[in-house]
mmCIF file of C-alpha atoms in Angstrom:
data_model
loop_
_atom_site.group_PDB
_atom_site.id
_atom_site.type_symbol
_atom_site.label_atom_id
_atom_site.label_comp_id
_atom_site.label_asym_id
_atom_site.label_seq_id
_atom_site.Cartn_x
_atom_site.Cartn_y
_atom_site.Cartn_z
ATOM 1 C CA MET A 75 -1.195 -31.894 4.745
ATOM 2 C CA GLN A 76 0.560 -33.804 1.576
ATOM 3 C CA LEU A 77 3.568 -32.454 -0.326
ATOM 4 C CA THR A 78 5.248 -33.587 -3.149
ATOM 5 C CA HIS A 79 8.662 -32.305 -4.048
ATOM 6 C CA PHE A 80 9.793 -31.630 -7.418
ATOM 7 C CA GLY A 81 13.711 -31.177 -6.242
ATOM 8 C CA HIS A 82 15.918 -28.205 -4.845
ATOM 9 C CA SER A 83 13.586 -25.807 -3.319
ATOM 10 C CA CYS A 84 10.172 -26.350 -5.204
ATOM 11 C CA ILE A 85 7.588 -27.260 -3.498
ATOM 12 C CA LEU A 86 3.856 -28.796 -3.909
ATOM 13 C CA VAL A 87 1.397 -28.069 -0.663
ATOM 14 C CA GLU A 88 -2.357 -29.192 -0.563
ATOM 15 C CA HIS A 89 -4.145 -29.441 2.139
ATOM 16 C CA LEU A 90 -8.092 -29.092 2.967
ATOM 17 C CA GLY A 91 -8.579 -28.270 -0.605
ATOM 18 C CA ALA A 92 -6.199 -25.938 -0.595
ATOM 19 C CA LYS A 93 -2.938 -25.997 -3.493
ATOM 20 C CA PHE A 94 -0.495 -24.123 -3.919
ATOM 21 C CA LEU A 95 3.668 -24.625 -5.973
ATOM 22 C CA PHE A 96 6.489 -23.021 -3.744
ATOM 23 C CA ASP A 97 9.687 -22.047 -5.621
ATOM 24 C CA PRO A 98 9.698 -23.423 -9.336
ATOM 25 C CA GLY A 99 13.208 -23.181 -10.082
ATOM 26 C CA ASN A 100 15.506 -23.995 -12.374
ATOM 27 C CA PHE A 101 17.442 -26.816 -10.839
ATOM 28 C CA SER A 102 13.222 -28.395 -10.261
ATOM 29 C CA HIS A 103 11.956 -30.546 -12.179
ATOM 30 C CA GLY A 104 8.254 -31.980 -12.961
ATOM 31 C CA PHE A 105 6.886 -28.918 -11.766
ATOM 32 C CA GLU A 106 5.422 -27.637 -15.331
ATOM 33 C CA GLY A 107 2.691 -29.840 -15.663
ATOM 34 C CA ILE A 108 0.859 -28.641 -12.347
ATOM 35 C CA THR A 109 -2.416 -27.190 -13.243
ATOM 36 C CA GLY A 110 -5.686 -26.614 -10.764
ATOM 37 C CA LEU A 111 -3.065 -24.168 -8.584
ATOM 38 C CA ASP A 112 -4.768 -21.649 -6.499
ATOM 39 C CA ALA A 113 -1.571 -19.982 -5.297
ATOM 40 C CA ILE A 114 1.944 -19.719 -6.789
ATOM 41 C CA LEU A 115 4.103 -18.310 -4.094
ATOM 42 C CA VAL A 116 8.390 -17.077 -4.830
ATOM 43 C CA THR A 117 10.783 -16.428 -1.440
ATOM 44 C CA HIS A 118 13.206 -14.149 -3.448
ATOM 45 C CA GLN A 119 14.928 -13.806 -6.709
ATOM 46 C CA HIS A 120 17.821 -16.246 -7.794
ATOM 47 C CA PRO A 121 17.279 -18.474 -10.772
ATOM 48 C CA ASP A 122 16.883 -22.041 -8.580
ATOM 49 C CA HIS A 123 13.504 -20.634 -7.138
ATOM 50 C CA ALA A 124 12.779 -18.487 -9.735
ATOM 51 C CA ASP A 125 13.026 -20.052 -13.740
ATOM 52 C CA THR A 126 11.770 -16.977 -15.697
ATOM 53 C CA THR A 127 11.755 -19.817 -18.585
ATOM 54 C CA ARG A 128 9.434 -21.920 -17.359
ATOM 55 C CA LEU A 129 7.531 -19.580 -15.479
ATOM 56 C CA PRO A 130 5.004 -18.358 -17.809
ATOM 57 C CA ALA A 131 3.797 -21.660 -19.250
ATOM 58 C CA LEU A 132 3.065 -22.865 -15.854
ATOM 59 C CA LEU A 133 1.665 -19.341 -15.218
ATOM 60 C CA GLU A 134 -0.509 -19.982 -18.469
ATOM 61 C CA ALA A 135 -1.275 -23.415 -17.294
ATOM 62 C CA ASN A 136 -2.412 -21.657 -14.180
ATOM 63 C CA PRO A 137 -5.018 -18.810 -14.462
ATOM 64 C CA GLY A 138 -6.685 -19.038 -11.242
ATOM 65 C CA ALA A 139 -3.655 -19.689 -8.585
ATOM 66 C CA GLN A 140 -2.555 -16.367 -7.033
ATOM 67 C CA LEU A 141 1.159 -15.155 -7.535
ATOM 68 C CA PHE A 142 3.089 -13.903 -3.955
ATOM 69 C CA SER A 143 6.611 -13.133 -3.889
ATOM 70 C CA ASP A 144 9.311 -10.754 -1.532
ATOM 71 C CA PRO A 145 8.851 -7.360 -2.929
ATOM 72 C CA GLN A 146 11.759 -7.583 -5.315
ATOM 73 C CA SER A 147 10.509 -10.208 -7.397
ATOM 74 C CA ALA A 148 7.277 -9.388 -7.340
ATOM 75 C CA ASN A 149 8.846 -6.099 -9.388
ATOM 76 C CA LEU A 150 11.270 -8.077 -11.592
ATOM 77 C CA LEU A 151 8.619 -11.284 -12.867
ATOM 78 C CA ASP A 152 6.473 -11.414 -15.620
ATOM 79 C CA GLY A 153 2.869 -11.653 -14.298
ATOM 80 C CA ASP A 154 0.277 -10.520 -11.356
ATOM 81 C CA TRP A 155 2.356 -11.035 -8.720
ATOM 82 C CA THR A 156 1.760 -9.911 -5.304
ATOM 83 C CA ALA A 157 4.751 -8.618 -2.713
ATOM 84 C CA VAL A 158 4.397 -10.257 0.215
ATOM 85 C CA ARG A 159 6.630 -8.080 3.135
ATOM 86 C CA PRO A 160 7.206 -8.929 6.423
ATOM 87 C CA GLY A 161 4.169 -9.521 8.951
ATOM 88 C CA ASP A 162 1.784 -9.281 5.189
ATOM 89 C CA ALA A 163 -1.310 -12.178 5.966
ATOM 90 C CA PHE A 164 -3.468 -13.085 3.042
ATOM 91 C CA SER A 165 -5.643 -16.280 2.440
ATOM 92 C CA VAL A 166 -5.034 -18.972 0.235
ATOM 93 C CA GLY A 167 -8.742 -21.240 0.617
ATOM 94 C CA SER A 168 -9.369 -21.682 4.114
ATOM 95 C CA LEU A 169 -5.492 -21.656 5.002
ATOM 96 C CA THR A 170 -3.720 -18.230 6.254
ATOM 97 C CA VAL A 171 -0.421 -18.022 4.554
ATOM 98 C CA ARG A 172 1.655 -14.993 6.706
ATOM 99 C CA GLY A 173 4.966 -13.706 5.273
ATOM 100 C CA THR A 174 8.076 -13.435 7.689
ATOM 101 C CA GLY A 175 11.618 -12.800 7.726
ATOM 102 C CA GLY A 176 12.393 -10.671 4.956
ATOM 103 C CA ARG A 177 16.337 -10.736 4.229
ATOM 104 C CA HIS A 178 19.037 -13.827 2.260
ATOM 105 C CA ALA A 179 21.389 -15.281 4.265
ATOM 106 C CA VAL A 180 24.756 -13.203 3.619
ATOM 107 C CA ILE A 181 26.664 -15.106 1.247
ATOM 108 C CA HIS A 182 29.337 -12.728 0.687
ATOM 109 C CA PRO A 183 29.785 -9.837 2.760
ATOM 110 C CA ASP A 184 31.008 -7.909 -0.218
ATOM 111 C CA MET A 185 27.320 -9.029 -1.907
ATOM 112 C CA PRO A 186 24.030 -7.280 -1.685
ATOM 113 C CA VAL A 187 22.044 -8.853 0.296
ATOM 114 C CA ILE A 188 17.991 -9.522 -1.569
ATOM 115 C CA ASP A 189 14.103 -9.448 -0.278
ATOM 116 C CA ASN A 190 14.071 -12.968 0.608
ATOM 117 C CA THR A 191 10.486 -13.836 2.319
ATOM 118 C CA ALA A 192 9.690 -16.314 4.785
ATOM 119 C CA PHE A 193 6.472 -17.887 4.532
ATOM 120 C CA LEU A 194 4.144 -19.161 7.066
ATOM 121 C CA VAL A 195 1.054 -21.779 6.081
ATOM 122 C CA GLY A 196 -1.845 -22.022 8.806
ATOM 123 C CA ASP A 197 -5.330 -23.423 9.225
ATOM 124 C CA ASP A 198 -7.529 -23.602 12.022
ATOM 125 C CA GLU A 199 -5.541 -26.235 14.654
ATOM 126 C CA ASN A 200 -2.258 -24.555 13.915
ATOM 127 C CA PRO A 201 -1.484 -20.911 12.318
ATOM 128 C CA SER A 202 2.357 -22.522 11.961
ATOM 129 C CA ARG A 203 1.552 -25.784 9.751
ATOM 130 C CA LEU A 204 4.457 -25.310 7.832
ATOM 131 C CA LEU A 205 7.264 -23.378 7.069
ATOM 132 C CA HIS A 206 9.386 -22.365 4.347
ATOM 133 C CA PRO A 207 12.040 -20.068 4.800
ATOM 134 C CA GLY A 208 13.894 -20.043 1.083
ATOM 135 C CA ASP A 209 17.377 -18.984 1.685
ATOM 136 C CA SER A 210 17.225 -18.139 5.224
ATOM 137 C CA LEU A 211 17.341 -19.529 8.760
ATOM 138 C CA TYR A 212 14.735 -16.977 9.776
ATOM 139 C CA ILE A 213 13.478 -18.678 13.632
ATOM 140 C CA PRO A 214 9.271 -18.032 13.862
ATOM 141 C CA HIS A 215 9.382 -18.496 17.440
ATOM 142 C CA GLU A 216 6.270 -20.659 17.190
ATOM 143 C CA ARG A 217 4.754 -24.270 17.563
ATOM 144 C CA VAL A 218 6.231 -25.273 13.618
ATOM 145 C CA ASP A 219 4.620 -28.433 12.525
ATOM 146 C CA VAL A 220 6.288 -28.943 9.298
ATOM 147 C CA LEU A 221 9.975 -27.575 7.912
ATOM 148 C CA ALA A 222 11.085 -26.769 5.216
ATOM 149 C CA LEU A 223 15.028 -27.258 5.837
ATOM 150 C CA PRO A 224 17.079 -25.534 3.611
ATOM 151 C CA SER A 225 20.059 -28.498 3.982
ATOM 152 C CA THR A 226 23.298 -27.846 1.006
ATOM 153 C CA ALA A 227 23.867 -23.820 0.347
ATOM 154 C CA PRO A 228 26.904 -21.460 -0.468
ATOM 155 C CA TRP A 229 25.495 -19.383 2.534
ATOM 156 C CA LEU A 230 25.264 -22.491 4.570
ATOM 157 C CA LYS A 231 27.579 -24.577 7.045
ATOM 158 C CA ILE A 232 26.299 -27.529 8.582
ATOM 159 C CA TRP A 233 26.456 -26.936 12.042
ATOM 160 C CA GLU A 234 24.335 -23.499 11.177
ATOM 161 C CA ALA A 235 21.447 -25.967 9.520
ATOM 162 C CA ILE A 236 21.855 -28.426 12.877
ATOM 163 C CA ASP A 237 21.253 -25.184 14.989
ATOM 164 C CA TYR A 238 18.328 -23.868 13.525
ATOM 165 C CA LEU A 239 16.489 -27.231 13.072
ATOM 166 C CA ARG A 240 17.505 -27.354 16.362
ATOM 167 C CA ALA A 241 15.668 -23.857 17.049
ATOM 168 C CA VAL A 242 12.486 -24.383 14.991
ATOM 169 C CA ASN A 243 12.661 -28.433 16.604
ATOM 170 C CA PRO A 244 9.414 -29.060 14.690
ATOM 171 C CA ARG A 245 6.981 -32.127 14.302
ATOM 172 C CA VAL A 246 8.494 -33.337 11.416
ATOM 173 C CA ALA A 247 11.687 -31.501 8.651
ATOM 174 C CA VAL A 248 11.770 -32.380 5.088
ATOM 175 C CA PRO A 249 14.989 -30.979 3.624
ATOM 176 C CA ILE A 250 14.882 -28.968 0.911
ATOM 177 C CA HIS A 251 17.498 -26.765 -1.347
ATOM 178 C CA GLN A 252 20.002 -30.190 -1.868
ATOM 179 C CA GLY A 253 20.195 -29.042 -5.767
ATOM 180 C CA ILE A 254 23.400 -28.478 -5.468
ATOM 181 C CA VAL A 255 25.551 -31.377 -4.587
ATOM 182 C CA ASN A 256 25.070 -35.597 -5.944
ATOM 183 C CA ASP A 257 23.502 -38.161 -4.158
ATOM 184 C CA ASN A 258 26.560 -38.929 -1.955
ATOM 185 C CA GLY A 259 27.049 -35.911 -0.422
ATOM 186 C CA ARG A 260 23.810 -35.539 0.205
ATOM 187 C CA GLY A 261 24.036 -38.688 2.050
ATOM 188 C CA ILE A 262 26.803 -36.659 4.290
ATOM 189 C CA PHE A 263 24.113 -34.464 5.077
ATOM 190 C CA TYR A 264 21.417 -36.029 5.321
ATOM 191 C CA GLY A 265 22.444 -38.759 7.933
ATOM 192 C CA ARG A 266 23.691 -35.656 10.286
ATOM 193 C CA TYR A 267 20.264 -34.013 10.425
ATOM 194 C CA SER A 268 18.983 -37.024 11.169
ATOM 195 C CA GLU A 269 21.194 -38.060 13.648
ATOM 196 C CA MET A 270 21.042 -34.644 15.150
ATOM 197 C CA ALA A 271 17.726 -33.410 15.284
ATOM 198 C CA PRO A 272 16.036 -32.644 18.428
ATOM 199 C CA GLU A 273 14.091 -35.513 20.220
ATOM 200 C CA GLY A 274 10.522 -35.459 18.605
ATOM 201 C CA THR A 275 11.377 -34.023 15.360
ATOM 202 C CA GLU A 276 11.273 -37.102 12.674
ATOM 203 C CA PHE A 277 13.491 -35.896 9.465
ATOM 204 C CA ARG A 278 12.309 -36.847 6.093
ATOM 205 C CA VAL A 279 13.480 -36.867 2.832
ATOM 206 C CA LEU A 280 10.743 -36.858 0.730
ATOM 207 C CA PRO A 281 10.959 -38.626 -2.637
ATOM 208 C CA HIS A 282 11.198 -36.909 -6.316
ATOM 209 C CA GLU A 283 7.168 -35.844 -7.732
ATOM 210 C CA ASP A 284 5.857 -38.494 -5.022
ATOM 211 C CA GLY A 285 2.729 -36.883 -3.301
ATOM 212 C CA VAL A 286 3.712 -37.596 0.880
ATOM 213 C CA GLU A 287 1.277 -37.146 3.659
ATOM 214 C CA VAL A 288 2.885 -35.311 6.534
#
């Protein structure tokens, strides 16, 4: 599987001939010129995960892409989006994608909790090849190979992220949702995740806009 990180929670996944993009939001850069996408997936409606100013051009450049999102975003975004709920499954090429989770992490008790669909991507060898949880700490209780790990967020404490990383216990964890802090801040968070990852888990920071095999 090849992953390309375009900042924050936006990841391009290329695996077994399928090519799809997660969460092209307004804190992410470089995804605008991508073509040949089989699918675009949005975990939830927040603008750092779905940039409504740049999405139309991305959709126009990828007319054959299937569009999948959480139920609320499917009603809010322009385009023919398919709502994905927990338990739903669909195919992208030879891959199977399942909707899991369902709710955004709580930011504050006074704020309404919105939909958030976590996506599990699988192939014939592993139905949980990749987990993109969006803004949640959803634990699938399956053997996840690669975890996109939320690393910094208004709703997240570092100990929560460490415990989540340990609970999922992936082979590889790549940090996402880091666009709200500068390089110094990222170094603090990344250092802790690397030091405190479970035995057997590789914590790997992806370079910006440079595809990496994982």
